[in-house]
PDB file of C-alpha atoms and ligand atoms in Angstrom:
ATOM      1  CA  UNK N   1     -11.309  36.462  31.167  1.00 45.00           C
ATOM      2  CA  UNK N   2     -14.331  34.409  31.510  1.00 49.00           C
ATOM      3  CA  UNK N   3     -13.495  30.477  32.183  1.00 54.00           C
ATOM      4  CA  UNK N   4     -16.038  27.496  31.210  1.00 59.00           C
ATOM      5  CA  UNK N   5     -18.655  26.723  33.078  1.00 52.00           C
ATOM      6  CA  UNK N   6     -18.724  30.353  34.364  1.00 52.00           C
ATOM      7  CA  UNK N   7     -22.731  32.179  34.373  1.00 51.00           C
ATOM      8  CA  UNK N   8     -22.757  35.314  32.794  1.00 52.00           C
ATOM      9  CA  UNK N   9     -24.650  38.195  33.783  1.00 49.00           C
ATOM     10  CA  UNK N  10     -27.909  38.877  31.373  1.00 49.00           C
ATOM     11  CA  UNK N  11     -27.542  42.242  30.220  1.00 54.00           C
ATOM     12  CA  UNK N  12     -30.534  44.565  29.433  1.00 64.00           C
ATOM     13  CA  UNK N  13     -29.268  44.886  25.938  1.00 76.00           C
ATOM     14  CA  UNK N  14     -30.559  42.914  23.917  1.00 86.00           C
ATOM     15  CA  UNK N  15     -27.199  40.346  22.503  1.00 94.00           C
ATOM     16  CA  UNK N  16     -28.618  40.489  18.707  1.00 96.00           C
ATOM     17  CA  UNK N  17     -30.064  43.892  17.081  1.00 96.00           C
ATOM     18  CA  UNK N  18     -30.586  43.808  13.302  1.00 97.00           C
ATOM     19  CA  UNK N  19     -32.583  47.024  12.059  1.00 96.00           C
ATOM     20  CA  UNK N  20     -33.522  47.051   8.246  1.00 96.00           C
ATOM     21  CA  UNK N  21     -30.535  44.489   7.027  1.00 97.00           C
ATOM     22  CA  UNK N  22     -30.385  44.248   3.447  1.00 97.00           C
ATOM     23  CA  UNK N  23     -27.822  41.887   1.602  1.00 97.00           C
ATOM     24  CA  UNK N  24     -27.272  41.773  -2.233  1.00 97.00           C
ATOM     25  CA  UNK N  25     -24.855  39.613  -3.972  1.00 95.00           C
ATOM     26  CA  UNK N  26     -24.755  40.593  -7.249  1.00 94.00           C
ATOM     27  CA  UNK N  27     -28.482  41.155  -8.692  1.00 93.00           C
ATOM     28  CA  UNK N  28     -29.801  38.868  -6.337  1.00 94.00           C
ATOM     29  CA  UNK N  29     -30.722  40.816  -3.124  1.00 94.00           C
ATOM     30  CA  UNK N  30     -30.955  37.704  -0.734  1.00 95.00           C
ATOM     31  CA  UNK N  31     -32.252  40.117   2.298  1.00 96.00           C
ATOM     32  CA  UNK N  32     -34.307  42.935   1.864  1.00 94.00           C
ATOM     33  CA  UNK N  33     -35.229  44.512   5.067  1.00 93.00           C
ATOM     34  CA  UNK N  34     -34.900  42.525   8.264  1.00 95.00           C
ATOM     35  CA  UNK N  35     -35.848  43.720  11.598  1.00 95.00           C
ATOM     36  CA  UNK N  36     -34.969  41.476  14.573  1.00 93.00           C
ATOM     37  CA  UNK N  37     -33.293  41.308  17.577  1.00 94.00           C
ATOM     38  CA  UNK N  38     -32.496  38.334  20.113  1.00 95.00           C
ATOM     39  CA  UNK N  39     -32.259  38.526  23.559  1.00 94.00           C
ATOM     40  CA  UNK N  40     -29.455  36.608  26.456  1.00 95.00           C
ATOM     41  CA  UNK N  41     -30.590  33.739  28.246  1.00 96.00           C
ATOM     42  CA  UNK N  42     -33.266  33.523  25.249  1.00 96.00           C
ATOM     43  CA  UNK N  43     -33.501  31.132  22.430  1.00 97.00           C
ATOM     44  CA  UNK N  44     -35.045  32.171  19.201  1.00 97.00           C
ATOM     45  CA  UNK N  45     -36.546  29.828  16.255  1.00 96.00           C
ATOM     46  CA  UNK N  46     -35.673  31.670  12.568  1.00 96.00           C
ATOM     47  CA  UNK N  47     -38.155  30.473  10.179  1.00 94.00           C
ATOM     48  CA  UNK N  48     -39.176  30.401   6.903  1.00 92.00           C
ATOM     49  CA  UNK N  49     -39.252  28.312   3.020  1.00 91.00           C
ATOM     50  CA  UNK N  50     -36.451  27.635   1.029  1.00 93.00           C
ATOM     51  CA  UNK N  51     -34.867  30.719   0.179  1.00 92.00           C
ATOM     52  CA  UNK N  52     -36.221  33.032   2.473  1.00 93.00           C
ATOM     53  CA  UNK N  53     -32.901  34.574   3.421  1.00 95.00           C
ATOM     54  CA  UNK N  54     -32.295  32.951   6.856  1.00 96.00           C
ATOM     55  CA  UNK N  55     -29.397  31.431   6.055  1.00 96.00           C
ATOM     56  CA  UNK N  56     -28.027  34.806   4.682  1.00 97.00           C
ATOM     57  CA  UNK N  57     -29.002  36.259   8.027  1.00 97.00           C
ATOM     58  CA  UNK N  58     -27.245  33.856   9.753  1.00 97.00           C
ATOM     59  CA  UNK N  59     -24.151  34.370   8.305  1.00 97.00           C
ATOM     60  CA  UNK N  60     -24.103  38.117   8.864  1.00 98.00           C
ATOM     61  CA  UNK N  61     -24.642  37.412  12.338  1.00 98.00           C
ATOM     62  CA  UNK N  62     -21.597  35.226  11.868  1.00 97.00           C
ATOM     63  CA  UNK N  63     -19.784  37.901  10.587  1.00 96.00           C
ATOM     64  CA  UNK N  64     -18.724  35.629   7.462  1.00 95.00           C
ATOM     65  CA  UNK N  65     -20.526  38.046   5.183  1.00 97.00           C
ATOM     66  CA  UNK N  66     -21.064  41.538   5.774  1.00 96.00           C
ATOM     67  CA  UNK N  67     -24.308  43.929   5.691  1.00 97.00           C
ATOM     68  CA  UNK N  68     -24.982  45.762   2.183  1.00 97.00           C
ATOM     69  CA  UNK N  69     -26.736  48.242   4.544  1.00 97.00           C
ATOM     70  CA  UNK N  70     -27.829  48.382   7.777  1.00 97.00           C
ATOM     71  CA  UNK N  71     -27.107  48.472  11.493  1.00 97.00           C
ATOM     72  CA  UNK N  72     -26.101  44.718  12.691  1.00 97.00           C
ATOM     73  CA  UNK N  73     -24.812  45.020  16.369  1.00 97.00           C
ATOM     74  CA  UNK N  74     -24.123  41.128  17.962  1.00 97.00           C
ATOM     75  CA  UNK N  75     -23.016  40.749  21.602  1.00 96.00           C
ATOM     76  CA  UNK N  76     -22.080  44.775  21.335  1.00 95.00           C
ATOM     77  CA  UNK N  77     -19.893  43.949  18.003  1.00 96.00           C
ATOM     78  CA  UNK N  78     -20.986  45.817  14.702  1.00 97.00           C
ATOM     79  CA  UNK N  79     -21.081  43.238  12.252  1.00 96.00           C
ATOM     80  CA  UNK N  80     -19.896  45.997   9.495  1.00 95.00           C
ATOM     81  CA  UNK N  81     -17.118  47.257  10.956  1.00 96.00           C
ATOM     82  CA  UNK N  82     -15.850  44.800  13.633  1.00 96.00           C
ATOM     83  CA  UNK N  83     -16.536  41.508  11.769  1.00 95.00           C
ATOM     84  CA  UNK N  84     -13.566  39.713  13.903  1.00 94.00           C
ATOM     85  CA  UNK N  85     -15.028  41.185  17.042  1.00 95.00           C
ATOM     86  CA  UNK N  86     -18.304  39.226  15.997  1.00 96.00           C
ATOM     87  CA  UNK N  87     -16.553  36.197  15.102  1.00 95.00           C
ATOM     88  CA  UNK N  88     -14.964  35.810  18.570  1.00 93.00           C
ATOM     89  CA  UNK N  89     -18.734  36.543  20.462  1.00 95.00           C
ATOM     90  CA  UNK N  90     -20.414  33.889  18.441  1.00 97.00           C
ATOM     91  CA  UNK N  91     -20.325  29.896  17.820  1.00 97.00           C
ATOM     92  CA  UNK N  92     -21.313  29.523  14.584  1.00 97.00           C
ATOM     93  CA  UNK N  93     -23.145  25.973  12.674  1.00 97.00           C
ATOM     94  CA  UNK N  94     -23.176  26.762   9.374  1.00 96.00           C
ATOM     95  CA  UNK N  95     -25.939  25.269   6.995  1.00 93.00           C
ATOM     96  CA  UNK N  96     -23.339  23.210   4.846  1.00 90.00           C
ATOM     97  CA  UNK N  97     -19.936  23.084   4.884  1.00 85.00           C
ATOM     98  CA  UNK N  98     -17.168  24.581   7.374  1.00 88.00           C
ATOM     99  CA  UNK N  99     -15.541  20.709   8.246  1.00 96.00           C
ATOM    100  CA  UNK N 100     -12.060  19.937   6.702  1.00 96.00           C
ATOM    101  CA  UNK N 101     -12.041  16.522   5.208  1.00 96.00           C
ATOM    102  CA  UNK N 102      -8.979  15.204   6.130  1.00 96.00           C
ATOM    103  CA  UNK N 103      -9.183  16.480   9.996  1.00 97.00           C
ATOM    104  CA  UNK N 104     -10.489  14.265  12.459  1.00 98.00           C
ATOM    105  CA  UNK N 105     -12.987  15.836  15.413  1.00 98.00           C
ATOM    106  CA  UNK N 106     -10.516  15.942  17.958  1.00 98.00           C
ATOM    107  CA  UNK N 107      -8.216  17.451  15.247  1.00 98.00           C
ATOM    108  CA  UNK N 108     -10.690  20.125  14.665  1.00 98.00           C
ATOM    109  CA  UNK N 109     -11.260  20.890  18.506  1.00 97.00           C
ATOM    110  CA  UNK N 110      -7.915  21.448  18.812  1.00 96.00           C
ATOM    111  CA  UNK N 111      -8.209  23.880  16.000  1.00 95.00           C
ATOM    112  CA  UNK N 112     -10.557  25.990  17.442  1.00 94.00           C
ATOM    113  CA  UNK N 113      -9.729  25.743  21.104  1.00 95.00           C
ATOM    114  CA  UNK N 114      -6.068  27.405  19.711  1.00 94.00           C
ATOM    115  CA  UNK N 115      -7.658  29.563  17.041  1.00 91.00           C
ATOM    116  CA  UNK N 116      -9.710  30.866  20.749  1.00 90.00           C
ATOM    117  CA  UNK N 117      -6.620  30.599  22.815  1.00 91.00           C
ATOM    118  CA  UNK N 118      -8.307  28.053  25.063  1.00 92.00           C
ATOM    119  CA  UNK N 119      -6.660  26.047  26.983  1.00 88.00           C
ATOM    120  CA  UNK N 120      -8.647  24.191  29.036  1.00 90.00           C
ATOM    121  CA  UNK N 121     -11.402  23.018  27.116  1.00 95.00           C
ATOM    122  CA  UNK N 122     -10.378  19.185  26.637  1.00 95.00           C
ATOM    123  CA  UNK N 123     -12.393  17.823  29.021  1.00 96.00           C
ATOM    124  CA  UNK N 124     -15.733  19.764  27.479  1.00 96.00           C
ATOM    125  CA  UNK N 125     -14.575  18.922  24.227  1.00 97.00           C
ATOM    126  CA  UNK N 126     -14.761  15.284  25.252  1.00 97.00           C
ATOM    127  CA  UNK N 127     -17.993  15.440  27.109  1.00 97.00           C
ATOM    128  CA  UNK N 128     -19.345  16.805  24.194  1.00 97.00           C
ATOM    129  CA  UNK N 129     -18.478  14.378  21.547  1.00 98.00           C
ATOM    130  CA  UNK N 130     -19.730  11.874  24.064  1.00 97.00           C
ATOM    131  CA  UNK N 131     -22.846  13.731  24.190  1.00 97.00           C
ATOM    132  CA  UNK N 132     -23.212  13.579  20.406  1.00 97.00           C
ATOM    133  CA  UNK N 133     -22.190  10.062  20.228  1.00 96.00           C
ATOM    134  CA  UNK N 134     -18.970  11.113  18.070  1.00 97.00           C
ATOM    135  CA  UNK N 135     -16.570  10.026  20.966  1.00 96.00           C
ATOM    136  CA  UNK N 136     -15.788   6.577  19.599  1.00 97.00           C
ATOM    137  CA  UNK N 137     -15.296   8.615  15.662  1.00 98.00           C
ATOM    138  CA  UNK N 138     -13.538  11.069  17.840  1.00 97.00           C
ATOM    139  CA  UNK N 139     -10.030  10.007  15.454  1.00 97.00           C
ATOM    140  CA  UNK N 140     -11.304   9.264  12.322  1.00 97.00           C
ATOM    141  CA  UNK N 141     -11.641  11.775   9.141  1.00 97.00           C
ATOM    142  CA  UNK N 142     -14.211  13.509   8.898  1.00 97.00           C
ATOM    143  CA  UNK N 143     -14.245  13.112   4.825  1.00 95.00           C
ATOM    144  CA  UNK N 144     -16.142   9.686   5.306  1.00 93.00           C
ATOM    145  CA  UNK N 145     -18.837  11.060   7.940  1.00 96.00           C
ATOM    146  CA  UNK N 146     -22.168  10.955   7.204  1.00 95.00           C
ATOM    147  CA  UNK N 147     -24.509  14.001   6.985  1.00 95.00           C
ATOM    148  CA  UNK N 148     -26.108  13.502  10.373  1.00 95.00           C
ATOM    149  CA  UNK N 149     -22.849  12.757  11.770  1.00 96.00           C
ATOM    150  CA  UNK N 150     -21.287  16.076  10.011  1.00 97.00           C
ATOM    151  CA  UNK N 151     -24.261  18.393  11.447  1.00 96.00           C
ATOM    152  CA  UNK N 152     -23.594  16.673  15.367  1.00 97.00           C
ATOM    153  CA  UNK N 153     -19.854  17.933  14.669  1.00 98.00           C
ATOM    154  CA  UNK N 154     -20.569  21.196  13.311  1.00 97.00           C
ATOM    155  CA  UNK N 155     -22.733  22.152  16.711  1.00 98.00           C
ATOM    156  CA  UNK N 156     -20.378  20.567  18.708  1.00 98.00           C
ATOM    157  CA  UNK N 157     -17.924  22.683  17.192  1.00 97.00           C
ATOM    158  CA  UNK N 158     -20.459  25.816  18.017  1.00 98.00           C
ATOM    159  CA  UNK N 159     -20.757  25.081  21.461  1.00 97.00           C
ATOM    160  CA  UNK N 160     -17.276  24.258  22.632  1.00 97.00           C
ATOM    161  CA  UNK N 161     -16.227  27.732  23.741  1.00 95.00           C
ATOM    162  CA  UNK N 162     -19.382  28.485  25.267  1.00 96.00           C
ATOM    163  CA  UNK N 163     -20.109  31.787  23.046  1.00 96.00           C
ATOM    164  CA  UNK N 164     -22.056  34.436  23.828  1.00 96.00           C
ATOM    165  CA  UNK N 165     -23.860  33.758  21.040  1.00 97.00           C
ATOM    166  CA  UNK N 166     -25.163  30.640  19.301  1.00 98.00           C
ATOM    167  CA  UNK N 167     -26.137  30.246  15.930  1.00 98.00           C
ATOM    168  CA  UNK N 168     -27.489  26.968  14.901  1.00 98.00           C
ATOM    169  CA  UNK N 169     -28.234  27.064  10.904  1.00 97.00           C
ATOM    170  CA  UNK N 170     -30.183  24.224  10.497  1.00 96.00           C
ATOM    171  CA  UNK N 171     -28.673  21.971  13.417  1.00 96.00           C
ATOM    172  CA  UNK N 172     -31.451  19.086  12.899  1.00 95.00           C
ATOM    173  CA  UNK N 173     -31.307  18.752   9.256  1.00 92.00           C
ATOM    174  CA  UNK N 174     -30.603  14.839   8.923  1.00 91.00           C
ATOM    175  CA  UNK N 175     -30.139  14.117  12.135  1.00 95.00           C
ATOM    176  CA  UNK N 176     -31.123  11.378  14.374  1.00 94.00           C
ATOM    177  CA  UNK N 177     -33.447  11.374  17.636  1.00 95.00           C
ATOM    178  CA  UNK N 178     -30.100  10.980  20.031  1.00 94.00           C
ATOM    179  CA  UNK N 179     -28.480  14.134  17.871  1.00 95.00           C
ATOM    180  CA  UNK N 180     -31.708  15.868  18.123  1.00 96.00           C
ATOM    181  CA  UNK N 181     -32.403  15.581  21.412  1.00 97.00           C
ATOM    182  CA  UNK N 182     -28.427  16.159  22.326  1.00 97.00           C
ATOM    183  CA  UNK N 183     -28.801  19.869  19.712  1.00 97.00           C
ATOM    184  CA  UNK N 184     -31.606  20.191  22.603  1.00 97.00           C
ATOM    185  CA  UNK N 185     -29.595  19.849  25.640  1.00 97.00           C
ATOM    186  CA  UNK N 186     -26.848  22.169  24.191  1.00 97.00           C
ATOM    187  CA  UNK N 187     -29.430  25.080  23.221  1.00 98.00           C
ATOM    188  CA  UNK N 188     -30.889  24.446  26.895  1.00 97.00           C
ATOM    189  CA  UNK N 189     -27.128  24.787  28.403  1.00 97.00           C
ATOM    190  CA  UNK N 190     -26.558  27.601  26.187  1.00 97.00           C
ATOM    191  CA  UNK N 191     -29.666  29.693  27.258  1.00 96.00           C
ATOM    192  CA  UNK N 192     -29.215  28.107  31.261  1.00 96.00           C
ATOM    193  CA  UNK N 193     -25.433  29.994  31.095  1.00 95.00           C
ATOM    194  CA  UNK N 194     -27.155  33.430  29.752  1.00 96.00           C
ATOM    195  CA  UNK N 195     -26.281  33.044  26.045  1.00 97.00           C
ATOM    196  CA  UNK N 196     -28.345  34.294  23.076  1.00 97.00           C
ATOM    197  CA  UNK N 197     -29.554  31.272  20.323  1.00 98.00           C
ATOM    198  CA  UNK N 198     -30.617  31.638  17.538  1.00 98.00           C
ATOM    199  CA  UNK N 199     -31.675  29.224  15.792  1.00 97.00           C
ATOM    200  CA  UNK N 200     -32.863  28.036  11.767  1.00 96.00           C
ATOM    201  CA  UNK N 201     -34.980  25.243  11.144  1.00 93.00           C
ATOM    202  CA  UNK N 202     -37.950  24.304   8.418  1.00 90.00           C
ATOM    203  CA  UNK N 203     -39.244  21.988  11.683  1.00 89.00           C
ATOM    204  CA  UNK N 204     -41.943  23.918  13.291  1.00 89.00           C
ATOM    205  CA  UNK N 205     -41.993  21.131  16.620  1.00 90.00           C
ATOM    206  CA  UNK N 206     -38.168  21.296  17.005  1.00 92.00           C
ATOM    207  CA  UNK N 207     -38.112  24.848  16.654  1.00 91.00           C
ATOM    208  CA  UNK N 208     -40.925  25.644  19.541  1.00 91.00           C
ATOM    209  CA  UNK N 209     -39.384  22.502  21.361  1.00 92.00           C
ATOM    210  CA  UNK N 210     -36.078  24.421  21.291  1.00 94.00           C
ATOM    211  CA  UNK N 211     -37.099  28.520  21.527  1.00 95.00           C
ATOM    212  CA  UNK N 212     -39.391  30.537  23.283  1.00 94.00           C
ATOM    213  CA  UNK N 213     -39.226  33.095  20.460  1.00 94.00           C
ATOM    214  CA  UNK N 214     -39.583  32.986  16.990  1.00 94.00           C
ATOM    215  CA  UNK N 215     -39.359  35.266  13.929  1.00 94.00           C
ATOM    216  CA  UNK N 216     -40.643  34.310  10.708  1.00 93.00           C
ATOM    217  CA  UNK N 217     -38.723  35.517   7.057  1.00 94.00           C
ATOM    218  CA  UNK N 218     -40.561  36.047   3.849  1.00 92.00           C
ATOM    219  CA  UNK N 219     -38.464  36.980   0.678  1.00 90.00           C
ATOM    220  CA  UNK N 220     -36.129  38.218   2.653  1.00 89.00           C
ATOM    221  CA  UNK N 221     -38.147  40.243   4.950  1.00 89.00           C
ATOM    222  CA  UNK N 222     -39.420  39.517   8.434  1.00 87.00           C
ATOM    223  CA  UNK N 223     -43.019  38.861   8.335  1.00 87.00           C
ATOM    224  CA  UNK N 224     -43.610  37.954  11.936  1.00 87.00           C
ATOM    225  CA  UNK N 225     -41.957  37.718  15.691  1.00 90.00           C
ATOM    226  CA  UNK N 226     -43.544  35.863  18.248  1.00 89.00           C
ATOM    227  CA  UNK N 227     -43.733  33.678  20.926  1.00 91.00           C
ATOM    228  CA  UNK N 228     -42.897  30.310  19.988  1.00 88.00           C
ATOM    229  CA  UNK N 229     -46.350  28.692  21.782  1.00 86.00           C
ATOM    230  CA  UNK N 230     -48.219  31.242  19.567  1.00 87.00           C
ATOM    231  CA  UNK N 231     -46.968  29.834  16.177  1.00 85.00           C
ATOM    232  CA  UNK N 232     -49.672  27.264  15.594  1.00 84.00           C
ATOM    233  CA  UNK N 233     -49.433  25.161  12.548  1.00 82.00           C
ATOM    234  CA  UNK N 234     -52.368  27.359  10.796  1.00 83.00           C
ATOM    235  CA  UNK N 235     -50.317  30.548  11.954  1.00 82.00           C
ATOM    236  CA  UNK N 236     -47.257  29.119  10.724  1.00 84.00           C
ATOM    237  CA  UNK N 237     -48.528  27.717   7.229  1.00 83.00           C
ATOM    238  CA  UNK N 238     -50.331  31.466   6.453  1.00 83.00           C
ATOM    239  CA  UNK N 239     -47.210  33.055   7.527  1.00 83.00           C
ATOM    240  CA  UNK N 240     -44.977  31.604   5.005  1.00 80.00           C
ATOM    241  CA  UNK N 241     -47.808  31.923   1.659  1.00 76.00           C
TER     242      UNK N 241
HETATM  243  N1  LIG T   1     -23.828  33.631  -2.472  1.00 54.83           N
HETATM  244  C1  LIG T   1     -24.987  33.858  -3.073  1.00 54.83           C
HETATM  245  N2  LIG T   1     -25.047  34.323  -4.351  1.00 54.83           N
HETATM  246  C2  LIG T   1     -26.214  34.574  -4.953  1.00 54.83           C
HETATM  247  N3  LIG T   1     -27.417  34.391  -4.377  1.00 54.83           N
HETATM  248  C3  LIG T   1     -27.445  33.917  -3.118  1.00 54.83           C
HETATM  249  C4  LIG T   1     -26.242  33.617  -2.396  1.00 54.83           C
HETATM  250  N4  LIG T   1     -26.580  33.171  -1.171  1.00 54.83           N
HETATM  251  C5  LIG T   1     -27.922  33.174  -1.120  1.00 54.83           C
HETATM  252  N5  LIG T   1     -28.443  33.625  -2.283  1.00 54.83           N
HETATM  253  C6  LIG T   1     -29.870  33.790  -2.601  1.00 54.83           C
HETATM  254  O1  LIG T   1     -30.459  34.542  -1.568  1.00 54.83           O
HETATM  255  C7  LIG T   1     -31.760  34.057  -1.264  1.00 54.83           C
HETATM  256  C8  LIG T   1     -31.820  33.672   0.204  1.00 54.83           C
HETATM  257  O2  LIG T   1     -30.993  32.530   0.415  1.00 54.83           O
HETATM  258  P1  LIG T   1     -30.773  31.885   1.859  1.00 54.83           P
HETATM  259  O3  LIG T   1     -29.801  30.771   1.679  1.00 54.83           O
HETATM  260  O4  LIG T   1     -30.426  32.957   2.819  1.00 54.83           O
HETATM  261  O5  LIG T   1     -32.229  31.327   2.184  1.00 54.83           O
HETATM  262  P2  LIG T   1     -32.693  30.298   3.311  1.00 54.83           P
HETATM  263  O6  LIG T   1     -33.916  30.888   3.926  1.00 54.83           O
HETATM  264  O7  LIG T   1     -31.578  29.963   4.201  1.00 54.83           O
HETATM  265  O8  LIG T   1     -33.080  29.043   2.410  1.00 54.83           O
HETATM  266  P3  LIG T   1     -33.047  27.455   2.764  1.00 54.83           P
HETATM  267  O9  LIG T   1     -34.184  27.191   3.692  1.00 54.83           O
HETATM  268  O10 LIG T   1     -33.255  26.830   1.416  1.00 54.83           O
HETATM  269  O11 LIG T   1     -31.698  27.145   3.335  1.00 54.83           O
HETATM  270  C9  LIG T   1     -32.011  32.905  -2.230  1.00 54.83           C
HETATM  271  O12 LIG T   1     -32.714  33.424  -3.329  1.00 54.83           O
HETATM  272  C10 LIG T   1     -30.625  32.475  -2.628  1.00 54.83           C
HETATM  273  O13 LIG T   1     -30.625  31.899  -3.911  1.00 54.83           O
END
């Protein structure tokens, strides 16, 4: 088993493949044809308005909600057909959600570290809440947490088992400079150790700041992948018209 701290070799494959991903919940179909794929040691910016489907994307990659149709393959995992397998290859921040009120941060590293079966992850879990300036909240419920302070928790809660694969869904949204720049440093250890990022974000600085890559979603569809330098504002603002 792989311990903390340990580099990974980057394989040739690349960690993420999504080829022609559609997802339909009821009449709605949320995803209609996505085509990307993410490589280790690689961070990549998902992009697009309000509604675009990234979230949705996300959370396939997740393996929280499965393909209507096509081929989905994270860290080697199908995502239709070995959704746990996914699960335990990725660190997942959702866009809302995914915190129990009544459980403090420590409470809910403890929670994951034995949902993982880790068992020496204390000191990382402290480092990190230091990081994201939760350390002196570390024992207080999270039901009275502001947003920012919710969003620090939910990456910190992403990162602690150093996945494979990271998906930040909207990791800045209401957060402050030190949270911002801490998200940073975590995406930068993330891609430093070999893992894949991926990451969702409306802000076009953050996201080049954070990712060399980036792939733009229209209406559910991929309109564009790219280098991140390449995605001037101009690009950026035709891309999503
Ligand atoms: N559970 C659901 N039931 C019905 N429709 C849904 C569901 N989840 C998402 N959708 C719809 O799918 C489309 C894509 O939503 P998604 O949340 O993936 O977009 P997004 O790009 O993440 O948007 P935002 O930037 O606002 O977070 C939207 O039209 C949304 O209303």
């Amino acid at each position: 088993m792989r311990r903390l701290g340990e580099n990974r070799a980057v394989s040739q494959t690349p960690a993420v493949v999504v080829r022609d991903l559609h997802v339909r919940f009821g009449d709605v179909e949320a995803v209609s044809g996505v085509d990307l794929t993410a490589d280790s040691g690689r961070a990549t910016a998902l992009l697009g308005r309000n509604g675009a489907g990234k979230s949705t994307t996300m959370k396939v990659l997740a393996g929280v909600v499965p393909p209507t149709s096509g081929a989905v393959t994270v860290a080697g995992h199908d995502a239709a057909t070995d959704a746990l397998g996914v699960k335990r290859a990725v660190g997942y921040c959702p866009d809302v959600g995914g915190l129990v009120p009544r459980a403090t941060p420590w409470e809910h590293l403890q929670l994951s570290a034995r949902l993982r079966r880790m068992d020496d992850w204390e000191e990382r879990g402290r480092d990190l809440l230091e990081r994201f300036e939760l350390g002196d909240v570390a024992h207080r419920v999270v039901g009275g947490f502001s947003h920012g302070m919710s969003r620090r928790l939910s990456v910190v809660l992403a990162a602690l088992h150093e996945p494979d694969v990271l998906l930040l869904d909207e990791p800045f949204d209401g957060v402050d400079p030190l949270g911002v720049e801490a998200t940073l440093e975590v995406v930068a250890d993330a891609r430093a150790r070999g893992a894949c990022v991926l990451l969702s974000t409306h802000l076009r600085d953050l996201a080049l700041e954070a990712c060399g890559e980036a792939v733009v979603l229209r209406g559910g569809n991929r309109v564009a992948a790219m280098q991140a330098g390449d995605l001037t504002g101009e690009a950026y603002r035709a891309l999503l018209d």
